[in-house]
Each structure stands twice: as structure tokens, then as C-alpha cells.
Amino acid sequence: MFVTGLCFVAVTALVKTVGDAVPAAQAAFLRYVLGLVFLIPMIRPILAARLSRADLGWFTVRGIVHTLAVILWFFAMTRISIAEVTAMNYLSPVYVTVGAALFLGETLAIRRILAVLVALIGALIILRPGFRELDLGHIAMIGTALGFAAGYLIAKRMSGQVSAAVIVGMLSITVTIGLAPFAWAVWVPVSWENLGLLFLVACFATAGHYAMTLAFAAAPVTVTQPVTFLQLLWATLLGAFLFAEPVDIWVAAGGLIIMGSVSFITWREAVLKRKTTPAKTPV
């Protein structure tokens, strides 16, 4: 998870470096097109899965919401600081918790409700509406977190029916197709330097997801989840030293509050899972 965090912060820094030299939709499209090379090992599992029409429908819906979320994320990176993007992205697990209760029938106990409210307070501390002018990048990050949460819920629903390789592979295919018309509408010439940076984005993103998968296999979520919060530290330092972004104490405070909320939700889910998992009888 430590390596995962570094990879995802590298993704953020590279996208920030490209900036508005390439429109958000086009940059996102190129990142996914260049990353299709990593899809080759997933072709066989996808073909072997023999997806039904319903499965394809769910993957299409996930591709649509993830496409919009990715465009909004790339746009936000050109408007607000790396630390703000990272902190507000932590809202996704909170939205997942609410969405799981609304759409998957999971119980939303009073502790979870309070944790969600605390996380929203953290978001308000970051945004500080009424005390400063909100940027379109902040609004975009709210949409980003909602889109990623919706995509995660669909992936969770499909995880019991198809393998992880199929889920990841179908996401790459559908998002690439979904981004194509948006990229075409704003297409501009791209320098070889920016093309190389976007290929590195694809490399680091793939490496980050792979490292995260290894971490989930090696340790429980209650161990791995808190380590992801180091991303906010790396993002803040990166923004300060490489992009001359001032360290905002309100962003740090709001991010820490959201982290605490997500950690509590993760811990409660682990506790409930242990309670509902029957103990093995010794042989």
C-alpha cells in the first residue's frame, strides 16, 4: 500500500505537469489508449467469461459513470492544488457506504451515519463555502468522488459473477470508448513530451492497482486502508516543492477528519465481517 500511494501520487503529479496543455477529456483518453497495452493479458479471461446481456449492461453503465468521473478528475487537476484533489478523493469510500445502503441493501447503522456526517464536515472544512470563492475544480472533485463510488458499487456487484481481470479489463475498454467522442470534440495537437508523460500516467496507474491488489491479498483492509492516507502527505509535499502550492492548513485538517471517518467505517466493516463469519471447527 505504501508503493500504491507513491504510484498514485506520481499519477497526480504527471497529470498536473501536463496541465491545461492538453484538454482534460483528450488527456484522459490518451491515458487510457496508451494503457491498453496492459489489457493484453486480460483478453482471454474476458472472452472466456461469456458475458450475458445483463453483464454487458452493467459494465456499460460503469464505463459511463467512470468516464465522466475521469474527465472531471483531469479537469480538477488543472484548477486546484494536488492536496485538495487528494483530500476530496477520500470522499469516495463515504459515498460507497451510503450507496451500499441505498442500492445493495446493506445496513446503515447509527455509527456509520455519524461517520458519514463527520466526513462531510471534513469536506466542508476543505471547501469553506462562504469564506472563500469555490473553484470549478472543487465542484468537479465532488462529481469525481460520486462517479468513482458508483463505479465501485457496480464492480462490487459484479465481483461475485466474474473475475477481477474481467472487471478491470472491461473498465479499460468501456472507458476508452466512452472518452473517445469527448476527446474528439476538443482535440488539439499533442507534443511528444506530453504523450510520454501520459504514457507514464498509464504505467504508474497500472502499477498502483497491481500493488494494491497484492496488498489486499496479503493483509486485511483494516491494515491496508490507513496506509493509503499517506497519499495526502506525499501530495502536500509534492505540491509545495514541485509546484509551489502553499500548504493549506484547512485542507490538511479537513483531509484528516475524512481519513478518520473512512478508517472508522473500514474498521466497523471488518468487525461486522468477523462476527458474521462462522468460526472453523477444529478437525
PDB file of N, CA and C in Angstrom, residues 27-119:
ATOM      1  N   ALA A  27      -6.693  14.329 -22.644  1.00  0.00           N
ATOM      2  CA  ALA A  27      -5.630  13.767 -21.810  1.00  0.00           C
ATOM      3  C   ALA A  27      -6.077  12.438 -21.196  1.00  0.00           C
ATOM      4  N   ALA A  28      -7.326  12.398 -20.720  1.00  0.00           N
ATOM      5  CA  ALA A  28      -7.850  11.169 -20.141  1.00  0.00           C
ATOM      6  C   ALA A  28      -7.924  10.059 -21.190  1.00  0.00           C
ATOM      7  N   PHE A  29      -8.377  10.409 -22.389  1.00  0.00           N
ATOM      8  CA  PHE A  29      -8.488   9.425 -23.468  1.00  0.00           C
ATOM      9  C   PHE A  29      -7.119   8.857 -23.830  1.00  0.00           C
ATOM     10  N   LEU A  30      -6.130   9.722 -23.982  1.00  0.00           N
ATOM     11  CA  LEU A  30      -4.790   9.264 -24.337  1.00  0.00           C
ATOM     12  C   LEU A  30      -4.214   8.379 -23.239  1.00  0.00           C
ATOM     13  N   ARG A  31      -4.485   8.724 -21.978  1.00  0.00           N
ATOM     14  CA  ARG A  31      -4.007   7.888 -20.874  1.00  0.00           C
ATOM     15  C   ARG A  31      -4.564   6.471 -20.994  1.00  0.00           C
ATOM     16  N   TYR A  32      -5.852   6.354 -21.330  1.00  0.00           N
ATOM     17  CA  TYR A  32      -6.465   5.024 -21.425  1.00  0.00           C
ATOM     18  C   TYR A  32      -6.040   4.293 -22.697  1.00  0.00           C
ATOM     19  N   VAL A  33      -5.932   5.017 -23.811  1.00  0.00           N
ATOM     20  CA  VAL A  33      -5.491   4.386 -25.063  1.00  0.00           C
ATOM     21  C   VAL A  33      -4.080   3.835 -24.898  1.00  0.00           C
ATOM     22  N   LEU A  34      -3.184   4.638 -24.333  1.00  0.00           N
ATOM     23  CA  LEU A  34      -1.810   4.198 -24.138  1.00  0.00           C
ATOM     24  C   LEU A  34      -1.723   3.054 -23.137  1.00  0.00           C
ATOM     25  N   GLY A  35      -2.703   2.982 -22.232  1.00  0.00           N
ATOM     26  CA  GLY A  35      -2.712   1.913 -21.235  1.00  0.00           C
ATOM     27  C   GLY A  35      -3.316   0.615 -21.723  1.00  0.00           C
ATOM     28  N   LEU A  36      -3.870   0.612 -22.956  1.00  0.00           N
ATOM     29  CA  LEU A  36      -4.484  -0.609 -23.483  1.00  0.00           C
ATOM     30  C   LEU A  36      -3.466  -1.727 -23.669  1.00  0.00           C
ATOM     31  N   VAL A  37      -2.183  -1.376 -23.743  1.00  0.00           N
ATOM     32  CA  VAL A  37      -1.151  -2.400 -23.869  1.00  0.00           C
ATOM     33  C   VAL A  37      -1.179  -3.337 -22.666  1.00  0.00           C
ATOM     34  N   PHE A  38      -1.593  -2.819 -21.503  1.00  0.00           N
ATOM     35  CA  PHE A  38      -1.669  -3.649 -20.301  1.00  0.00           C
ATOM     36  C   PHE A  38      -2.919  -4.521 -20.279  1.00  0.00           C
ATOM     37  N   LEU A  39      -3.780  -4.328 -21.274  1.00  0.00           N
ATOM     38  CA  LEU A  39      -5.025  -5.095 -21.350  1.00  0.00           C
ATOM     39  C   LEU A  39      -4.812  -6.465 -21.989  1.00  0.00           C
ATOM     40  N   ILE A  40      -3.690  -6.669 -22.666  1.00  0.00           N
ATOM     41  CA  ILE A  40      -3.456  -7.904 -23.429  1.00  0.00           C
ATOM     42  C   ILE A  40      -3.642  -9.172 -22.583  1.00  0.00           C
ATOM     43  N   PRO A  41      -3.096  -9.237 -21.340  1.00  0.00           N
ATOM     44  CA  PRO A  41      -3.289 -10.467 -20.549  1.00  0.00           C
ATOM     45  C   PRO A  41      -4.748 -10.699 -20.136  1.00  0.00           C
ATOM     46  N   MET A  42      -5.589  -9.677 -20.244  1.00  0.00           N
ATOM     47  CA  MET A  42      -6.969  -9.810 -19.793  1.00  0.00           C
ATOM     48  C   MET A  42      -7.920 -10.222 -20.912  1.00  0.00           C
ATOM     49  N   ILE A  43      -7.434 -10.275 -22.152  1.00  0.00           N
ATOM     50  CA  ILE A  43      -8.313 -10.588 -23.288  1.00  0.00           C
ATOM     51  C   ILE A  43      -8.892 -11.999 -23.162  1.00  0.00           C
ATOM     52  N   ARG A  44      -8.047 -12.966 -22.836  1.00  0.00           N
ATOM     53  CA  ARG A  44      -8.524 -14.352 -22.745  1.00  0.00           C
ATOM     54  C   ARG A  44      -9.584 -14.531 -21.655  1.00  0.00           C
ATOM     55  N   PRO A  45      -9.358 -14.011 -20.416  1.00  0.00           N
ATOM     56  CA  PRO A  45     -10.412 -14.143 -19.396  1.00  0.00           C
ATOM     57  C   PRO A  45     -11.722 -13.479 -19.803  1.00  0.00           C
ATOM     58  N   ILE A  46     -11.656 -12.341 -20.511  1.00  0.00           N
ATOM     59  CA  ILE A  46     -12.878 -11.648 -20.940  1.00  0.00           C
ATOM     60  C   ILE A  46     -13.655 -12.508 -21.936  1.00  0.00           C
ATOM     61  N   LEU A  47     -12.945 -13.100 -22.895  1.00  0.00           N
ATOM     62  CA  LEU A  47     -13.606 -13.945 -23.884  1.00  0.00           C
ATOM     63  C   LEU A  47     -14.161 -15.214 -23.239  1.00  0.00           C
ATOM     64  N   ALA A  48     -13.424 -15.741 -22.264  1.00  0.00           N
ATOM     65  CA  ALA A  48     -13.867 -16.978 -21.611  1.00  0.00           C
ATOM     66  C   ALA A  48     -15.064 -16.750 -20.680  1.00  0.00           C
ATOM     67  N   ALA A  49     -15.276 -15.517 -20.253  1.00  0.00           N
ATOM     68  CA  ALA A  49     -16.358 -15.226 -19.307  1.00  0.00           C
ATOM     69  C   ALA A  49     -17.741 -15.367 -19.921  1.00  0.00           C
ATOM     70  N   ARG A  50     -17.844 -15.238 -21.258  1.00  0.00           N
ATOM     71  CA  ARG A  50     -19.136 -15.328 -21.963  1.00  0.00           C
ATOM     72  C   ARG A  50     -20.184 -14.441 -21.285  1.00  0.00           C
ATOM     73  N   LEU A  51     -19.926 -13.151 -21.297  1.00  0.00           N
ATOM     74  CA  LEU A  51     -20.769 -12.190 -20.588  1.00  0.00           C
ATOM     75  C   LEU A  51     -22.179 -12.154 -21.183  1.00  0.00           C
ATOM     76  N   SER A  52     -23.164 -12.109 -20.291  1.00  0.00           N
ATOM     77  CA  SER A  52     -24.560 -12.020 -20.721  1.00  0.00           C
ATOM     78  C   SER A  52     -24.899 -10.581 -21.077  1.00  0.00           C
ATOM     79  N   ARG A  53     -26.087 -10.388 -21.645  1.00  0.00           N
ATOM     80  CA  ARG A  53     -26.519  -9.036 -21.998  1.00  0.00           C
ATOM     81  C   ARG A  53     -26.622  -8.156 -20.752  1.00  0.00           C
ATOM     82  N   ALA A  54     -27.093  -8.754 -19.646  1.00  0.00           N
ATOM     83  CA  ALA A  54     -27.197  -8.003 -18.388  1.00  0.00           C
ATOM     84  C   ALA A  54     -25.812  -7.586 -17.885  1.00  0.00           C
ATOM     85  N   ASP A  55     -24.851  -8.511 -17.983  1.00  0.00           N
ATOM     86  CA  ASP A  55     -23.482  -8.192 -17.562  1.00  0.00           C
ATOM     87  C   ASP A  55     -22.923  -7.033 -18.386  1.00  0.00           C
ATOM     88  N   LEU A  56     -23.113  -7.106 -19.693  1.00  0.00           N
ATOM     89  CA  LEU A  56     -22.627  -6.044 -20.569  1.00  0.00           C
ATOM     90  C   LEU A  56     -23.313  -4.713 -20.245  1.00  0.00           C
ATOM     91  N   GLY A  57     -24.594  -4.786 -19.867  1.00  0.00           N
ATOM     92  CA  GLY A  57     -25.312  -3.567 -19.488  1.00  0.00           C
ATOM     93  C   GLY A  57     -24.711  -2.911 -18.264  1.00  0.00           C
ATOM     94  N   TRP A  58     -24.396  -3.724 -17.243  1.00  0.00           N
ATOM     95  CA  TRP A  58     -23.789  -3.174 -16.023  1.00  0.00           C
ATOM     96  C   TRP A  58     -22.409  -2.604 -16.301  1.00  0.00           C
ATOM     97  N   PHE A  59     -21.627  -3.306 -17.117  1.00  0.00           N
ATOM     98  CA  PHE A  59     -20.292  -2.807 -17.453  1.00  0.00           C
ATOM     99  C   PHE A  59     -20.381  -1.509 -18.260  1.00  0.00           C
ATOM    100  N   THR A  60     -21.406  -1.389 -19.084  1.00  0.00           N
ATOM    101  CA  THR A  60     -21.601  -0.160 -19.847  1.00  0.00           C
ATOM    102  C   THR A  60     -21.928   1.010 -18.933  1.00  0.00           C
ATOM    103  N   VAL A  61     -22.827   0.777 -17.979  1.00  0.00           N
ATOM    104  CA  VAL A  61     -23.184   1.824 -17.021  1.00  0.00           C
ATOM    105  C   VAL A  61     -21.959   2.245 -16.217  1.00  0.00           C
ATOM    106  N   ARG A  62     -21.169   1.258 -15.779  1.00  0.00           N
ATOM    107  CA  ARG A  62     -19.959   1.588 -15.030  1.00  0.00           C
ATOM    108  C   ARG A  62     -18.993   2.393 -15.888  1.00  0.00           C
ATOM    109  N   GLY A  63     -18.872   2.010 -17.152  1.00  0.00           N
ATOM    110  CA  GLY A  63     -17.990   2.741 -18.054  1.00  0.00           C
ATOM    111  C   GLY A  63     -18.415   4.184 -18.223  1.00  0.00           C
ATOM    112  N   ILE A  64     -19.736   4.429 -18.287  1.00  0.00           N
ATOM    113  CA  ILE A  64     -20.244   5.790 -18.457  1.00  0.00           C
ATOM    114  C   ILE A  64     -19.925   6.658 -17.243  1.00  0.00           C
ATOM    115  N   VAL A  65     -20.252   6.150 -16.038  1.00  0.00           N
ATOM    116  CA  VAL A  65     -20.023   6.966 -14.834  1.00  0.00           C
ATOM    117  C   VAL A  65     -18.533   7.158 -14.586  1.00  0.00           C
ATOM    118  N   HIS A  66     -17.731   6.133 -14.892  1.00  0.00           N
ATOM    119  CA  HIS A  66     -16.291   6.261 -14.680  1.00  0.00           C
ATOM    120  C   HIS A  66     -15.683   7.221 -15.697  1.00  0.00           C
ATOM    121  N   THR A  67     -16.209   7.203 -16.920  1.00  0.00           N
ATOM    122  CA  THR A  67     -15.742   8.140 -17.952  1.00  0.00           C
ATOM    123  C   THR A  67     -15.933   9.581 -17.497  1.00  0.00           C
ATOM    124  N   LEU A  68     -17.132   9.894 -17.029  1.00  0.00           N
ATOM    125  CA  LEU A  68     -17.416  11.259 -16.564  1.00  0.00           C
ATOM    126  C   LEU A  68     -16.544  11.622 -15.365  1.00  0.00           C
ATOM    127  N   ALA A  69     -16.354  10.655 -14.448  1.00  0.00           N
ATOM    128  CA  ALA A  69     -15.534  10.919 -13.261  1.00  0.00           C
ATOM    129  C   ALA A  69     -14.085  11.204 -13.642  1.00  0.00           C
ATOM    130  N   VAL A  70     -13.558  10.446 -14.606  1.00  0.00           N
ATOM    131  CA  VAL A  70     -12.164  10.638 -15.035  1.00  0.00           C
ATOM    132  C   VAL A  70     -11.979  12.008 -15.680  1.00  0.00           C
ATOM    133  N   ILE A  71     -12.936  12.410 -16.526  1.00  0.00           N
ATOM    134  CA  ILE A  71     -12.850  13.731 -17.158  1.00  0.00           C
ATOM    135  C   ILE A  71     -12.849  14.819 -16.097  1.00  0.00           C
ATOM    136  N   LEU A  72     -13.738  14.694 -15.117  1.00  0.00           N
ATOM    137  CA  LEU A  72     -13.820  15.694 -14.046  1.00  0.00           C
ATOM    138  C   LEU A  72     -12.529  15.723 -13.233  1.00  0.00           C
ATOM    139  N   TRP A  73     -11.921  14.535 -13.007  1.00  0.00           N
ATOM    140  CA  TRP A  73     -10.676  14.478 -12.233  1.00  0.00           C
ATOM    141  C   TRP A  73      -9.542  15.179 -12.981  1.00  0.00           C
ATOM    142  N   PHE A  74      -9.408  14.893 -14.273  1.00  0.00           N
ATOM    143  CA  PHE A  74      -8.367  15.549 -15.070  1.00  0.00           C
ATOM    144  C   PHE A  74      -8.594  17.066 -15.096  1.00  0.00           C
ATOM    145  N   PHE A  75      -9.863  17.473 -15.179  1.00  0.00           N
ATOM    146  CA  PHE A  75     -10.174  18.909 -15.178  1.00  0.00           C
ATOM    147  C   PHE A  75      -9.812  19.541 -13.840  1.00  0.00           C
ATOM    148  N   ALA A  76     -10.155  18.869 -12.738  1.00  0.00           N
ATOM    149  CA  ALA A  76      -9.862  19.404 -11.404  1.00  0.00           C
ATOM    150  C   ALA A  76      -8.366  19.595 -11.204  1.00  0.00           C
ATOM    151  N   MET A  77      -7.559  18.694 -11.787  1.00  0.00           N
ATOM    152  CA  MET A  77      -6.115  18.791 -11.628  1.00  0.00           C
ATOM    153  C   MET A  77      -5.546  20.065 -12.233  1.00  0.00           C
ATOM    154  N   THR A  78      -6.251  20.652 -13.194  1.00  0.00           N
ATOM    155  CA  THR A  78      -5.775  21.886 -13.816  1.00  0.00           C
ATOM    156  C   THR A  78      -6.256  23.123 -13.064  1.00  0.00           C
ATOM    157  N   ARG A  79      -7.116  22.927 -12.050  1.00  0.00           N
ATOM    158  CA  ARG A  79      -7.758  24.065 -11.392  1.00  0.00           C
ATOM    159  C   ARG A  79      -7.378  24.241  -9.924  1.00  0.00           C
ATOM    160  N   ILE A  80      -7.198  23.133  -9.197  1.00  0.00           N
ATOM    161  CA  ILE A  80      -6.951  23.237  -7.759  1.00  0.00           C
ATOM    162  C   ILE A  80      -5.682  22.471  -7.397  1.00  0.00           C
ATOM    163  N   SER A  81      -5.259  22.591  -6.154  1.00  0.00           N
ATOM    164  CA  SER A  81      -3.987  22.008  -5.727  1.00  0.00           C
ATOM    165  C   SER A  81      -4.068  20.483  -5.658  1.00  0.00           C
ATOM    166  N   ILE A  82      -2.882  19.853  -5.707  1.00  0.00           N
ATOM    167  CA  ILE A  82      -2.797  18.401  -5.612  1.00  0.00           C
ATOM    168  C   ILE A  82      -3.356  17.924  -4.275  1.00  0.00           C
ATOM    169  N   ALA A  83      -3.066  18.655  -3.190  1.00  0.00           N
ATOM    170  CA  ALA A  83      -3.549  18.258  -1.870  1.00  0.00           C
ATOM    171  C   ALA A  83      -5.074  18.280  -1.803  1.00  0.00           C
ATOM    172  N   GLU A  84      -5.701  19.291  -2.408  1.00  0.00           N
ATOM    173  CA  GLU A  84      -7.160  19.370  -2.405  1.00  0.00           C
ATOM    174  C   GLU A  84      -7.777  18.224  -3.193  1.00  0.00           C
ATOM    175  N   VAL A  85      -7.195  17.920  -4.348  1.00  0.00           N
ATOM    176  CA  VAL A  85      -7.690  16.804  -5.161  1.00  0.00           C
ATOM    177  C   VAL A  85      -7.603  15.501  -4.368  1.00  0.00           C
ATOM    178  N   THR A  86      -6.454  15.273  -3.724  1.00  0.00           N
ATOM    179  CA  THR A  86      -6.244  14.036  -2.968  1.00  0.00           C
ATOM    180  C   THR A  86      -7.199  13.941  -1.792  1.00  0.00           C
ATOM    181  N   ALA A  87      -7.335  15.031  -1.027  1.00  0.00           N
ATOM    182  CA  ALA A  87      -8.198  15.019   0.155  1.00  0.00           C
ATOM    183  C   ALA A  87      -9.654  14.780  -0.224  1.00  0.00           C
ATOM    184  N   MET A  88     -10.135  15.451  -1.263  1.00  0.00           N
ATOM    185  CA  MET A  88     -11.545  15.318  -1.637  1.00  0.00           C
ATOM    186  C   MET A  88     -11.832  13.957  -2.270  1.00  0.00           C
ATOM    187  N   ASN A  89     -10.804  13.318  -2.819  1.00  0.00           N
ATOM    188  CA  ASN A  89     -10.990  11.989  -3.400  1.00  0.00           C
ATOM    189  C   ASN A  89     -11.275  10.952  -2.326  1.00  0.00           C
ATOM    190  N   TYR A  90     -10.884  11.260  -1.060  1.00  0.00           N
ATOM    191  CA  TYR A  90     -11.157  10.340   0.038  1.00  0.00           C
ATOM    192  C   TYR A  90     -12.648  10.236   0.351  1.00  0.00           C
ATOM    193  N   LEU A  91     -13.468  11.104  -0.249  1.00  0.00           N
ATOM    194  CA  LEU A  91     -14.915  11.036  -0.019  1.00  0.00           C
ATOM    195  C   LEU A  91     -15.547   9.825  -0.711  1.00  0.00           C
ATOM    196  N   SER A  92     -14.860   9.250  -1.679  1.00  0.00           N
ATOM    197  CA  SER A  92     -15.429   8.117  -2.420  1.00  0.00           C
ATOM    198  C   SER A  92     -15.875   6.970  -1.509  1.00  0.00           C
ATOM    199  N   PRO A  93     -15.029   6.504  -0.548  1.00  0.00           N
ATOM    200  CA  PRO A  93     -15.491   5.421   0.326  1.00  0.00           C
ATOM    201  C   PRO A  93     -16.725   5.796   1.144  1.00  0.00           C
ATOM    202  N   VAL A  94     -16.859   7.080   1.468  1.00  0.00           N
ATOM    203  CA  VAL A  94     -18.030   7.528   2.217  1.00  0.00           C
ATOM    204  C   VAL A  94     -19.279   7.400   1.349  1.00  0.00           C
ATOM    205  N   TYR A  95     -19.176   7.840   0.104  1.00  0.00           N
ATOM    206  CA  TYR A  95     -20.302   7.702  -0.820  1.00  0.00           C
ATOM    207  C   TYR A  95     -20.620   6.233  -1.078  1.00  0.00           C
ATOM    208  N   VAL A  96     -19.593   5.393  -1.106  1.00  0.00           N
ATOM    209  CA  VAL A  96     -19.809   3.952  -1.299  1.00  0.00           C
ATOM    210  C   VAL A  96     -20.638   3.390  -0.143  1.00  0.00           C
ATOM    211  N   THR A  97     -20.326   3.829   1.075  1.00  0.00           N
ATOM    212  CA  THR A  97     -21.064   3.359   2.252  1.00  0.00           C
ATOM    213  C   THR A  97     -22.541   3.712   2.142  1.00  0.00           C
ATOM    214  N   VAL A  98     -22.829   4.958   1.758  1.00  0.00           N
ATOM    215  CA  VAL A  98     -24.222   5.390   1.605  1.00  0.00           C
ATOM    216  C   VAL A  98     -24.885   4.645   0.446  1.00  0.00           C
ATOM    217  N   GLY A  99     -24.168   4.517  -0.663  1.00  0.00           N
ATOM    218  CA  GLY A  99     -24.721   3.835  -1.835  1.00  0.00           C
ATOM    219  C   GLY A  99     -25.000   2.367  -1.576  1.00  0.00           C
ATOM    220  N   ALA A 100     -24.129   1.710  -0.796  1.00  0.00           N
ATOM    221  CA  ALA A 100     -24.343   0.298  -0.473  1.00  0.00           C
ATOM    222  C   ALA A 100     -25.628   0.107   0.328  1.00  0.00           C
ATOM    223  N   ALA A 101     -25.933   1.077   1.179  1.00  0.00           N
ATOM    224  CA  ALA A 101     -27.172   1.008   1.955  1.00  0.00           C
ATOM    225  C   ALA A 101     -28.395   1.267   1.081  1.00  0.00           C
ATOM    226  N   LEU A 102     -28.275   2.207   0.148  1.00  0.00           N
ATOM    227  CA  LEU A 102     -29.420   2.580  -0.686  1.00  0.00           C
ATOM    228  C   LEU A 102     -29.704   1.574  -1.797  1.00  0.00           C
ATOM    229  N   PHE A 103     -28.636   1.009  -2.396  1.00  0.00           N
ATOM    230  CA  PHE A 103     -28.820   0.203  -3.597  1.00  0.00           C
ATOM    231  C   PHE A 103     -28.482  -1.277  -3.428  1.00  0.00           C
ATOM    232  N   LEU A 104     -27.670  -1.622  -2.419  1.00  0.00           N
ATOM    233  CA  LEU A 104     -27.292  -3.019  -2.237  1.00  0.00           C
ATOM    234  C   LEU A 104     -27.920  -3.640  -1.001  1.00  0.00           C
ATOM    235  N   GLY A 105     -28.737  -2.856  -0.302  1.00  0.00           N
ATOM    236  CA  GLY A 105     -29.459  -3.394   0.842  1.00  0.00           C
ATOM    237  C   GLY A 105     -28.628  -3.589   2.094  1.00  0.00           C
ATOM    238  N   GLU A 106     -27.428  -2.999   2.154  1.00  0.00           N
ATOM    239  CA  GLU A 106     -26.604  -3.140   3.356  1.00  0.00           C
ATOM    240  C   GLU A 106     -27.120  -2.234   4.471  1.00  0.00           C
ATOM    241  N   THR A 107     -26.911  -2.671   5.701  1.00  0.00           N
ATOM    242  CA  THR A 107     -27.401  -1.920   6.857  1.00  0.00           C
ATOM    243  C   THR A 107     -26.554  -0.675   7.097  1.00  0.00           C
ATOM    244  N   LEU A 108     -27.221   0.439   7.326  1.00  0.00           N
ATOM    245  CA  LEU A 108     -26.517   1.686   7.647  1.00  0.00           C
ATOM    246  C   LEU A 108     -26.801   2.016   9.110  1.00  0.00           C
ATOM    247  N   ALA A 109     -25.958   1.475  10.004  1.00  0.00           N
ATOM    248  CA  ALA A 109     -26.138   1.658  11.434  1.00  0.00           C
ATOM    249  C   ALA A 109     -25.836   3.097  11.832  1.00  0.00           C
ATOM    250  N   ILE A 110     -26.231   3.447  13.058  1.00  0.00           N
ATOM    251  CA  ILE A 110     -26.077   4.818  13.539  1.00  0.00           C
ATOM    252  C   ILE A 110     -24.610   5.231  13.553  1.00  0.00           C
ATOM    253  N   ARG A 111     -23.703   4.280  13.850  1.00  0.00           N
ATOM    254  CA  ARG A 111     -22.271   4.614  13.856  1.00  0.00           C
ATOM    255  C   ARG A 111     -21.802   5.027  12.458  1.00  0.00           C
ATOM    256  N   ARG A 112     -22.269   4.291  11.455  1.00  0.00           N
ATOM    257  CA  ARG A 112     -21.879   4.627  10.083  1.00  0.00           C
ATOM    258  C   ARG A 112     -22.467   5.978   9.675  1.00  0.00           C
ATOM    259  N   ILE A 113     -23.701   6.229  10.066  1.00  0.00           N
ATOM    260  CA  ILE A 113     -24.322   7.518   9.732  1.00  0.00           C
ATOM    261  C   ILE A 113     -23.519   8.663  10.330  1.00  0.00           C
ATOM    262  N   LEU A 114     -23.116   8.516  11.594  1.00  0.00           N
ATOM    263  CA  LEU A 114     -22.316   9.552  12.250  1.00  0.00           C
ATOM    264  C   LEU A 114     -20.959   9.713  11.553  1.00  0.00           C
ATOM    265  N   ALA A 115     -20.355   8.589  11.126  1.00  0.00           N
ATOM    266  CA  ALA A 115     -19.064   8.659  10.433  1.00  0.00           C
ATOM    267  C   ALA A 115     -19.203   9.391   9.106  1.00  0.00           C
ATOM    268  N   VAL A 116     -20.312   9.140   8.405  1.00  0.00           N
ATOM    269  CA  VAL A 116     -20.567   9.832   7.135  1.00  0.00           C
ATOM    270  C   VAL A 116     -20.719  11.329   7.371  1.00  0.00           C
ATOM    271  N   LEU A 117     -21.461  11.702   8.414  1.00  0.00           N
ATOM    272  CA  LEU A 117     -21.651  13.123   8.736  1.00  0.00           C
ATOM    273  C   LEU A 117     -20.326  13.794   9.082  1.00  0.00           C
ATOM    274  N   VAL A 118     -19.487  13.087   9.820  1.00  0.00           N
ATOM    275  CA  VAL A 118     -18.162  13.632  10.169  1.00  0.00           C
ATOM    276  C   VAL A 118     -17.337  13.861   8.902  1.00  0.00           C
ATOM    277  N   ALA A 119     -17.383  12.902   7.966  1.00  0.00           N
ATOM    278  CA  ALA A 119     -16.639  13.052   6.707  1.00  0.00           C
ATOM    279  C   ALA A 119     -17.132  14.254   5.917  1.00  0.00           C
TER     280      ALA A 119
END
